[in-house]
Every structure is written in structure tokens, then in C-alpha cells.
Amino acid sequence: MYEDLKNKVVVITGSSKGIGAEMAIRFAEEGSKVVINYNANEAAARQVLETITNKGGEAIGVAANVSDENAIAHLAENAISTFGGFDIWINNAGMEHPYPTHEMSLKAWQEVIDINLTGYFIGSKQALKHFLKEQKKGVIINMSSVHQQIPWPLFAHYAASKGGVKLLTESTAMEYAPNGIRINAIAPGAINTPINQEKLTDPQTKKELEEMIPLGYIAEPKDIANIAVWLASNQASYVTGITLFADGGMTLYPSFQAGKG
Ligand code: BGC
């Protein structure tokens, strides 16, 4: 338990499912008030909300597309009017679809950049404006990926967006450190979430994926949520501008295992 997270208000984009939903539930367990955000899947958001309120937690759900600046301003306003403000903002909503780069439509490229990178800028801007206005030492967490470091064929748009998230995190961390605002990223590897369901239901692709992970298994969303609460808490008060990789060693060049090379 992180005592200082009690009664803090956290806004989490894309928190109706996957890692976002698990973070919403985990923060609520710490006594934080949670603003759940979803784009289209209201039923899933309601389920997260019910999970939280059934355990005695406080939460609201707000629909907003992260690439729409007005909608995200409305999301922030909702958090402020309901809970009197917010302390932690987590940019989490993301998407991916494979395309050979020479066949990728501009629309497919832009959609991923809009959600995964521009959406993080829009969210960061709302959070920073609020923290500065209230002179609050707020926290921003950007959910990145191992693909901010590992190149990913067929996913050039996704990898480019995550490479962008790395430097968005570092640049904003430096810019707002004098205000006491901490900004960090978490880079998960392969996690058991809806985004990966196709790969994980096929035993062959699942096995191939596991072979790329030195720890040998695909982690659960709660393994990432556990990191997010720590990073948002005062226990991490001296940590800013980092990317914390939670990938079972995926970024350690696993093909070199057993002394190959
Ligand atoms: C992607 C997953 C992928 C993992 C490792 C993540 O960022 O969302 O689909 O399995 O990286 O490649």
C-alpha cells in the first residue's frame, strides 16, 4: 500500500480494458479516486467502474477520443468538477495493426500516430495546464512499449509512435522538473491483454513470443499496474524522465542467450 495515493485523483486514458482497466482497479485499491476514460466501449468501462464501486472505491467514466483536444479538455474538466482536481494523469490509450510499410495507407499511419503519440501530447497538455494552475506537483505516466527501443517490422507506425513517446516523456520531464512535476514512462513487453488475444490464443505464436522473453512467460496487466502505483507514489519522488521497462528481459537481445553470437 502507498498511503499517499489515498484520496489522490487519477485520470487514465483508455481504461475500459487491458492494462488501463487494471491500473484503474489498482489505484482504487490504494484509495485513489479514478476517472476511467473510454472511446467507444461503454459497457466495458461500466464494468471497470462497477468493479471499483463494488469494493467501496470511487470512480466515474468519461467518453473521449484521446486524439480530440476538445474531448480531452472535457475529460479534464469532468475530473475537476467531480473530484475538485486531479493529481495523476496516465496516457495509456493505444492501438496497433500490422501493415507492410509500402502498403500502409496514410490513414492507417495517421490513426496510430494520432492515438498513440498526438493523444499523449494532448493529454500531457491538459495535465500540465492543471498542475501549473494549481501549483501542484503532479505526476504524468506515459504507457510506452518495448518498441520505443526494439524496431518492429510491419508496425513502423506503432514503433515510431513509441519512439516519439520516449522523447516526449524525456523532454517534458526536463521542461517541468523545476515545477516539481514528475513525468515517466513504462515500457511493457508482451502482456496478456485484448490487443494480444489473437497471438495468445494460437499455441504456436504464443510459444514463439515466449521464446523472445528471457523470463519465459507473458505477464498479466496487474504486473504493470503494480509498477504504475509505485511510480505515481511518493516512493518514487526522485524519479523523473525514465522509462521503466517491464518486459521479462525482452530488450536484452534474447537471441544471444546461451552464449550464441
Ligand atoms: C505490443 C504487443 C507486443 C509487445 C512485444 C507491445 O507494445 O502492444 O502487441 O506483443 O509489444 O512485441
CSV table of C-alpha atoms and ligand atoms in Angstrom, one decimal:
chain,number,residue,atom,x,y,z
A,1,MET,CA,0.0,0.0,0.0
A,2,TYR,CA,1.1,3.5,-0.8
A,3,GLU,CA,-0.5,5.8,1.8
A,4,ASP,CA,0.0,9.0,-0.1
A,5,LEU,CA,-2.2,7.7,-3.0
A,6,LYS,CA,-5.2,7.7,-0.8
A,7,ASN,CA,-7.7,10.3,-2.0
A,8,LYS,CA,-5.5,11.2,-4.9
A,9,VAL,CA,-7.4,11.6,-8.2
A,10,VAL,CA,-6.0,9.7,-11.2
A,11,VAL,CA,-7.1,10.1,-14.8
A,12,ILE,CA,-6.3,7.1,-17.0
A,13,THR,CA,-7.0,7.2,-20.7
A,14,GLY,CA,-8.1,4.0,-22.4
A,15,SER,CA,-9.0,2.4,-19.1
A,16,SER,CA,-12.0,0.3,-20.1
A,17,LYS,CA,-9.8,-2.7,-20.8
A,18,GLY,CA,-6.3,-4.2,-20.7
A,19,ILE,CA,-3.6,-2.5,-18.7
A,20,GLY,CA,-5.6,0.7,-18.4
A,21,ALA,CA,-8.5,-1.2,-16.7
A,22,GLU,CA,-6.1,-3.0,-14.3
A,23,MET,CA,-4.5,0.3,-13.4
A,24,ALA,CA,-7.9,1.9,-12.7
A,25,ILE,CA,-8.7,-1.0,-10.3
A,26,ARG,CA,-5.2,-1.0,-8.7
A,27,PHE,CA,-5.3,2.8,-8.0
A,28,ALA,CA,-8.8,2.4,-6.5
A,29,GLU,CA,-7.4,-0.3,-4.2
A,30,GLU,CA,-4.9,2.3,-3.0
A,31,GLY,CA,-7.8,4.6,-2.1
A,32,SER,CA,-7.4,6.9,-5.2
A,33,LYS,CA,-10.4,8.3,-7.0
A,34,VAL,CA,-10.4,7.2,-10.6
A,35,VAL,CA,-11.5,8.8,-13.8
A,36,ILE,CA,-12.0,6.0,-16.3
A,37,ASN,CA,-11.8,7.0,-19.9
A,38,TYR,CA,-13.0,5.1,-22.9
A,39,ASN,CA,-13.6,5.8,-26.6
A,40,ALA,CA,-16.4,3.5,-27.7
A,41,ASN,CA,-16.8,0.6,-25.3
A,42,GLU,CA,-19.1,2.0,-22.7
A,43,ALA,CA,-20.1,-1.4,-21.4
A,44,ALA,CA,-16.5,-2.4,-20.7
A,45,ALA,CA,-16.0,1.0,-18.9
A,46,ARG,CA,-19.1,0.4,-16.8
A,47,GLN,CA,-17.7,-3.0,-15.8
A,48,VAL,CA,-14.5,-1.4,-14.5
A,49,LEU,CA,-16.5,1.2,-12.7
A,50,GLU,CA,-18.6,-1.4,-11.0
A,51,THR,CA,-15.6,-3.5,-10.0
A,52,ILE,CA,-14.3,-0.4,-8.3
A,53,THR,CA,-17.5,0.8,-6.6
A,54,ASN,CA,-18.4,-2.8,-5.5
A,55,LYS,CA,-15.1,-2.7,-3.5
A,56,GLY,CA,-16.1,0.7,-2.0
A,57,GLY,CA,-14.0,2.8,-4.3
A,58,GLU,CA,-14.9,6.0,-6.1
A,59,ALA,CA,-14.8,6.4,-9.9
A,60,ILE,CA,-16.5,8.0,-12.9
A,61,GLY,CA,-16.4,7.0,-16.5
A,62,VAL,CA,-16.0,9.6,-19.3
A,63,ALA,CA,-16.1,9.0,-23.1
A,64,ALA,CA,-13.5,10.9,-25.1
A,65,ASN,CA,-11.3,10.1,-28.0
A,66,VAL,CA,-7.7,10.9,-27.0
A,67,SER,CA,-6.9,12.5,-30.4
A,68,ASP,CA,-9.6,15.1,-30.0
A,69,GLU,CA,-8.3,18.1,-28.0
A,70,ASN,CA,-11.8,19.4,-27.1
A,71,ALA,CA,-12.9,16.0,-25.9
A,72,ILE,CA,-9.8,15.6,-23.7
A,73,ALA,CA,-10.3,19.1,-22.3
A,74,HIS,CA,-13.8,17.9,-21.4
A,75,LEU,CA,-12.3,14.8,-19.7
A,76,ALA,CA,-10.1,17.0,-17.6
A,77,GLU,CA,-13.0,19.4,-16.7
A,78,ASN,CA,-15.0,16.4,-15.7
A,79,ALA,CA,-12.3,15.2,-13.3
A,80,ILE,CA,-12.1,18.8,-11.9
A,81,SER,CA,-15.9,19.3,-11.5
A,82,THR,CA,-16.4,15.8,-9.9
A,83,PHE,CA,-13.4,15.4,-7.7
A,84,GLY,CA,-12.1,19.0,-7.4
A,85,GLY,CA,-9.0,18.4,-9.5
A,86,PHE,CA,-6.6,15.6,-10.3
A,87,ASP,CA,-3.1,14.6,-9.3
A,88,ILE,CA,-2.0,11.9,-11.6
A,89,TRP,CA,-2.6,11.6,-15.4
A,90,ILE,CA,-1.8,8.4,-17.2
A,91,ASN,CA,-1.6,8.4,-21.0
A,92,ASN,CA,-2.4,4.9,-21.9
A,93,ALA,CA,-4.9,4.6,-24.8
A,94,GLY,CA,-3.2,2.9,-27.7
A,95,MET,CA,-3.7,0.8,-30.8
A,96,GLU,CA,-1.8,-1.3,-33.4
A,97,HIS,CA,-2.4,-3.1,-36.7
A,98,PRO,CA,0.2,-4.6,-38.9
A,99,TYR,CA,0.9,-3.4,-42.4
A,100,PRO,CA,3.9,-3.7,-44.7
A,101,THR,CA,5.2,-0.2,-44.8
A,102,HIS,CA,5.0,0.2,-48.6
A,103,GLU,CA,1.3,-0.8,-48.4
A,104,MET,CA,0.4,1.2,-45.3
A,105,SER,CA,-2.3,3.8,-46.1
A,106,LEU,CA,-1.7,7.3,-44.9
A,107,LYS,CA,-4.9,6.9,-42.9
A,108,ALA,CA,-3.6,3.8,-41.1
A,109,TRP,CA,-0.3,5.6,-40.3
A,110,GLN,CA,-2.1,8.7,-39.1
A,111,GLU,CA,-4.6,6.9,-37.0
A,112,VAL,CA,-1.9,5.2,-34.9
A,113,ILE,CA,0.2,8.4,-34.6
A,114,ASP,CA,-3.0,10.4,-33.6
A,115,ILE,CA,-3.9,8.0,-30.8
A,116,ASN,CA,-0.5,6.7,-29.6
A,117,LEU,CA,1.5,9.9,-29.9
A,118,THR,CA,-0.6,13.0,-30.5
A,119,GLY,CA,-3.1,11.7,-27.9
A,120,TYR,CA,-0.2,11.7,-25.4
A,121,PHE,CA,0.7,15.3,-26.2
A,122,ILE,CA,-3.0,16.3,-25.8
A,123,GLY,CA,-3.3,14.5,-22.5
A,124,SER,CA,0.0,15.8,-21.2
A,125,LYS,CA,-1.0,19.4,-22.1
A,126,GLN,CA,-4.3,19.1,-20.2
A,127,ALA,CA,-2.4,17.6,-17.2
A,128,LEU,CA,0.3,20.2,-17.2
A,129,LYS,CA,-2.1,23.1,-17.5
A,130,HIS,CA,-4.0,21.9,-14.5
A,131,PHE,CA,-0.8,21.2,-12.4
A,132,LEU,CA,0.7,24.6,-13.2
A,133,LYS,CA,-2.6,26.5,-12.4
A,134,GLU,CA,-2.9,24.7,-9.1
A,135,GLN,CA,0.8,24.7,-8.4
A,136,LYS,CA,0.5,21.0,-7.9
A,137,LYS,CA,3.5,18.6,-8.0
A,138,GLY,CA,1.6,16.3,-10.3
A,139,VAL,CA,2.6,13.1,-11.9
A,140,ILE,CA,2.3,12.0,-15.6
A,141,ILE,CA,2.9,8.4,-16.7
A,142,ASN,CA,3.1,7.6,-20.3
A,143,MET,CA,2.5,4.0,-21.3
A,144,SER,CA,5.1,3.2,-23.9
A,145,SER,CA,6.3,-0.2,-25.1
A,146,VAL,CA,9.5,-2.2,-25.7
A,147,HIS,CA,9.1,-0.9,-29.2
A,148,GLN,CA,10.3,2.5,-28.2
A,149,GLN,CA,13.6,0.7,-28.4
A,150,ILE,CA,13.1,-2.5,-30.4
A,151,PRO,CA,12.4,-2.0,-34.2
A,152,TRP,CA,9.2,-3.7,-35.3
A,153,PRO,CA,8.7,-4.7,-38.9
A,154,LEU,CA,5.0,-4.3,-40.1
A,155,PHE,CA,4.5,-2.0,-37.2
A,156,ALA,CA,6.6,1.0,-38.3
A,157,HIS,CA,3.8,3.4,-37.3
A,158,TYR,CA,3.5,1.9,-33.9
A,159,ALA,CA,7.2,1.8,-33.2
A,160,ALA,CA,7.5,5.4,-34.5
A,161,SER,CA,4.8,6.5,-32.1
A,162,LYS,CA,6.5,4.8,-29.2
A,163,GLY,CA,9.9,6.2,-30.1
A,164,GLY,CA,8.1,9.6,-30.0
A,165,VAL,CA,6.6,8.8,-26.6
A,166,LYS,CA,10.2,8.2,-25.3
A,167,LEU,CA,11.3,11.7,-26.2
A,168,LEU,CA,8.0,13.3,-25.3
A,169,THR,CA,8.5,11.9,-21.9
A,170,GLU,CA,12.1,13.0,-21.5
A,171,SER,CA,11.5,16.5,-23.0
A,172,THR,CA,8.5,17.2,-20.8
A,173,ALA,CA,10.2,15.7,-17.7
A,174,MET,CA,13.1,18.2,-18.2
A,175,GLU,CA,10.8,21.1,-19.0
A,176,TYR,CA,8.6,20.7,-15.9
A,177,ALA,CA,11.1,19.4,-13.4
A,178,PRO,CA,11.5,22.9,-12.0
A,179,ASN,CA,7.8,22.8,-11.1
A,180,GLY,CA,8.2,19.5,-9.2
A,181,ILE,CA,6.1,17.7,-11.8
A,182,ARG,CA,7.4,14.1,-12.4
A,183,ILE,CA,7.0,12.6,-15.9
A,184,ASN,CA,8.0,9.0,-16.6
A,185,ALA,CA,7.2,6.2,-19.0
A,186,ILE,CA,6.5,2.5,-18.5
A,187,ALA,CA,7.5,0.2,-21.4
A,188,PRO,CA,5.7,-3.2,-21.2
A,189,GLY,CA,6.7,-6.1,-23.3
A,190,ALA,CA,4.1,-8.8,-24.1
A,191,ILE,CA,1.2,-8.7,-21.7
A,192,ASN,CA,-2.0,-10.7,-21.6
A,193,THR,CA,-4.4,-8.0,-22.9
A,194,PRO,CA,-7.1,-7.8,-25.6
A,195,ILE,CA,-4.6,-6.3,-28.0
A,196,ASN,CA,-2.6,-9.6,-28.0
A,197,GLN,CA,-5.5,-12.0,-27.8
A,198,GLU,CA,-5.1,-13.3,-31.4
A,199,LYS,CA,-1.4,-14.1,-30.8
A,200,LEU,CA,-2.0,-15.7,-27.4
A,201,THR,CA,-4.8,-18.0,-28.4
A,202,ASP,CA,-2.7,-19.6,-31.1
A,203,PRO,CA,-0.3,-22.0,-29.2
A,204,GLN,CA,2.4,-21.7,-31.9
A,205,THR,CA,2.5,-17.8,-31.9
A,206,LYS,CA,2.3,-17.9,-28.1
A,207,LYS,CA,5.3,-20.2,-27.9
A,208,GLU,CA,7.2,-18.1,-30.3
A,209,LEU,CA,6.5,-15.0,-28.3
A,210,GLU,CA,7.5,-16.7,-25.0
A,211,GLU,CA,10.8,-17.7,-26.6
A,212,MET,CA,11.6,-14.0,-27.1
A,213,ILE,CA,11.2,-13.4,-23.3
A,214,PRO,CA,14.1,-14.4,-21.1
A,215,LEU,CA,11.8,-14.8,-18.1
A,216,GLY,CA,9.8,-17.2,-20.3
A,217,TYR,CA,6.3,-16.0,-19.8
A,218,ILE,CA,3.7,-13.4,-20.8
A,219,ALA,CA,2.9,-11.1,-17.9
A,220,GLU,CA,-0.5,-10.1,-16.7
A,221,PRO,CA,-1.9,-6.5,-16.7
A,222,LYS,CA,-1.6,-6.4,-12.8
A,223,ASP,CA,2.2,-6.8,-13.2
A,224,ILE,CA,2.2,-3.4,-15.0
A,225,ALA,CA,-0.4,-1.8,-12.7
A,226,ASN,CA,1.8,-2.6,-9.7
A,227,ILE,CA,4.6,-0.6,-11.3
A,228,ALA,CA,2.3,2.3,-12.1
A,229,VAL,CA,1.2,2.8,-8.5
A,230,TRP,CA,4.7,2.8,-7.3
A,231,LEU,CA,5.9,5.3,-9.9
A,232,ALA,CA,2.9,7.6,-9.1
A,233,SER,CA,3.6,7.4,-5.3
A,234,ASN,CA,6.0,9.4,-3.2
A,235,GLN,CA,8.2,6.3,-3.0
A,236,ALA,CA,9.3,7.3,-6.5
A,237,SER,CA,9.6,11.0,-5.6
A,238,TYR,CA,13.2,11.3,-7.1
A,239,VAL,CA,12.4,9.6,-10.3
A,240,THR,CA,11.6,11.6,-13.4
A,241,GLY,CA,12.3,11.2,-17.1
A,242,ILE,CA,12.9,7.5,-17.0
A,243,THR,CA,11.4,4.7,-19.0
A,244,LEU,CA,10.9,1.7,-16.8
A,245,PHE,CA,11.0,-1.5,-18.9
A,246,ALA,CA,8.7,-4.3,-17.7
A,247,ASP,CA,9.3,-6.9,-20.3
A,248,GLY,CA,10.7,-10.1,-18.8
A,249,GLY,CA,14.0,-9.2,-20.4
A,250,MET,CA,12.7,-8.8,-23.9
A,251,THR,CA,15.0,-5.9,-24.5
A,252,LEU,CA,18.1,-7.9,-23.5
A,253,TYR,CA,18.7,-9.4,-27.0
A,254,PRO,CA,17.4,-12.8,-26.1
A,255,SER,CA,18.6,-14.4,-29.3
A,256,PHE,CA,22.1,-14.1,-27.8
A,257,GLN,CA,21.1,-16.4,-24.9
A,258,ALA,CA,23.3,-19.5,-24.2
A,259,GLY,CA,26.4,-17.6,-25.4
A,260,LYS,CA,25.4,-17.5,-29.1
A,261,GLY,CA,27.0,-14.9,-31.3
B,1,BGC,C1,2.6,-4.7,-28.2
B,1,BGC,C2,2.3,-6.2,-28.2
B,1,BGC,C3,3.6,-6.9,-28.5
B,1,BGC,C4,4.7,-6.5,-27.5
B,1,BGC,C5,6.0,-7.2,-27.7
B,1,BGC,C6,3.7,-4.4,-27.3
B,1,BGC,O1,3.9,-3.0,-27.3
B,1,BGC,O2,1.4,-4.0,-27.9
B,1,BGC,O3,1.4,-6.5,-29.2
B,1,BGC,O4,3.4,-8.3,-28.3
B,1,BGC,O5,4.9,-5.1,-27.6
B,1,BGC,O6,6.4,-7.2,-29.1
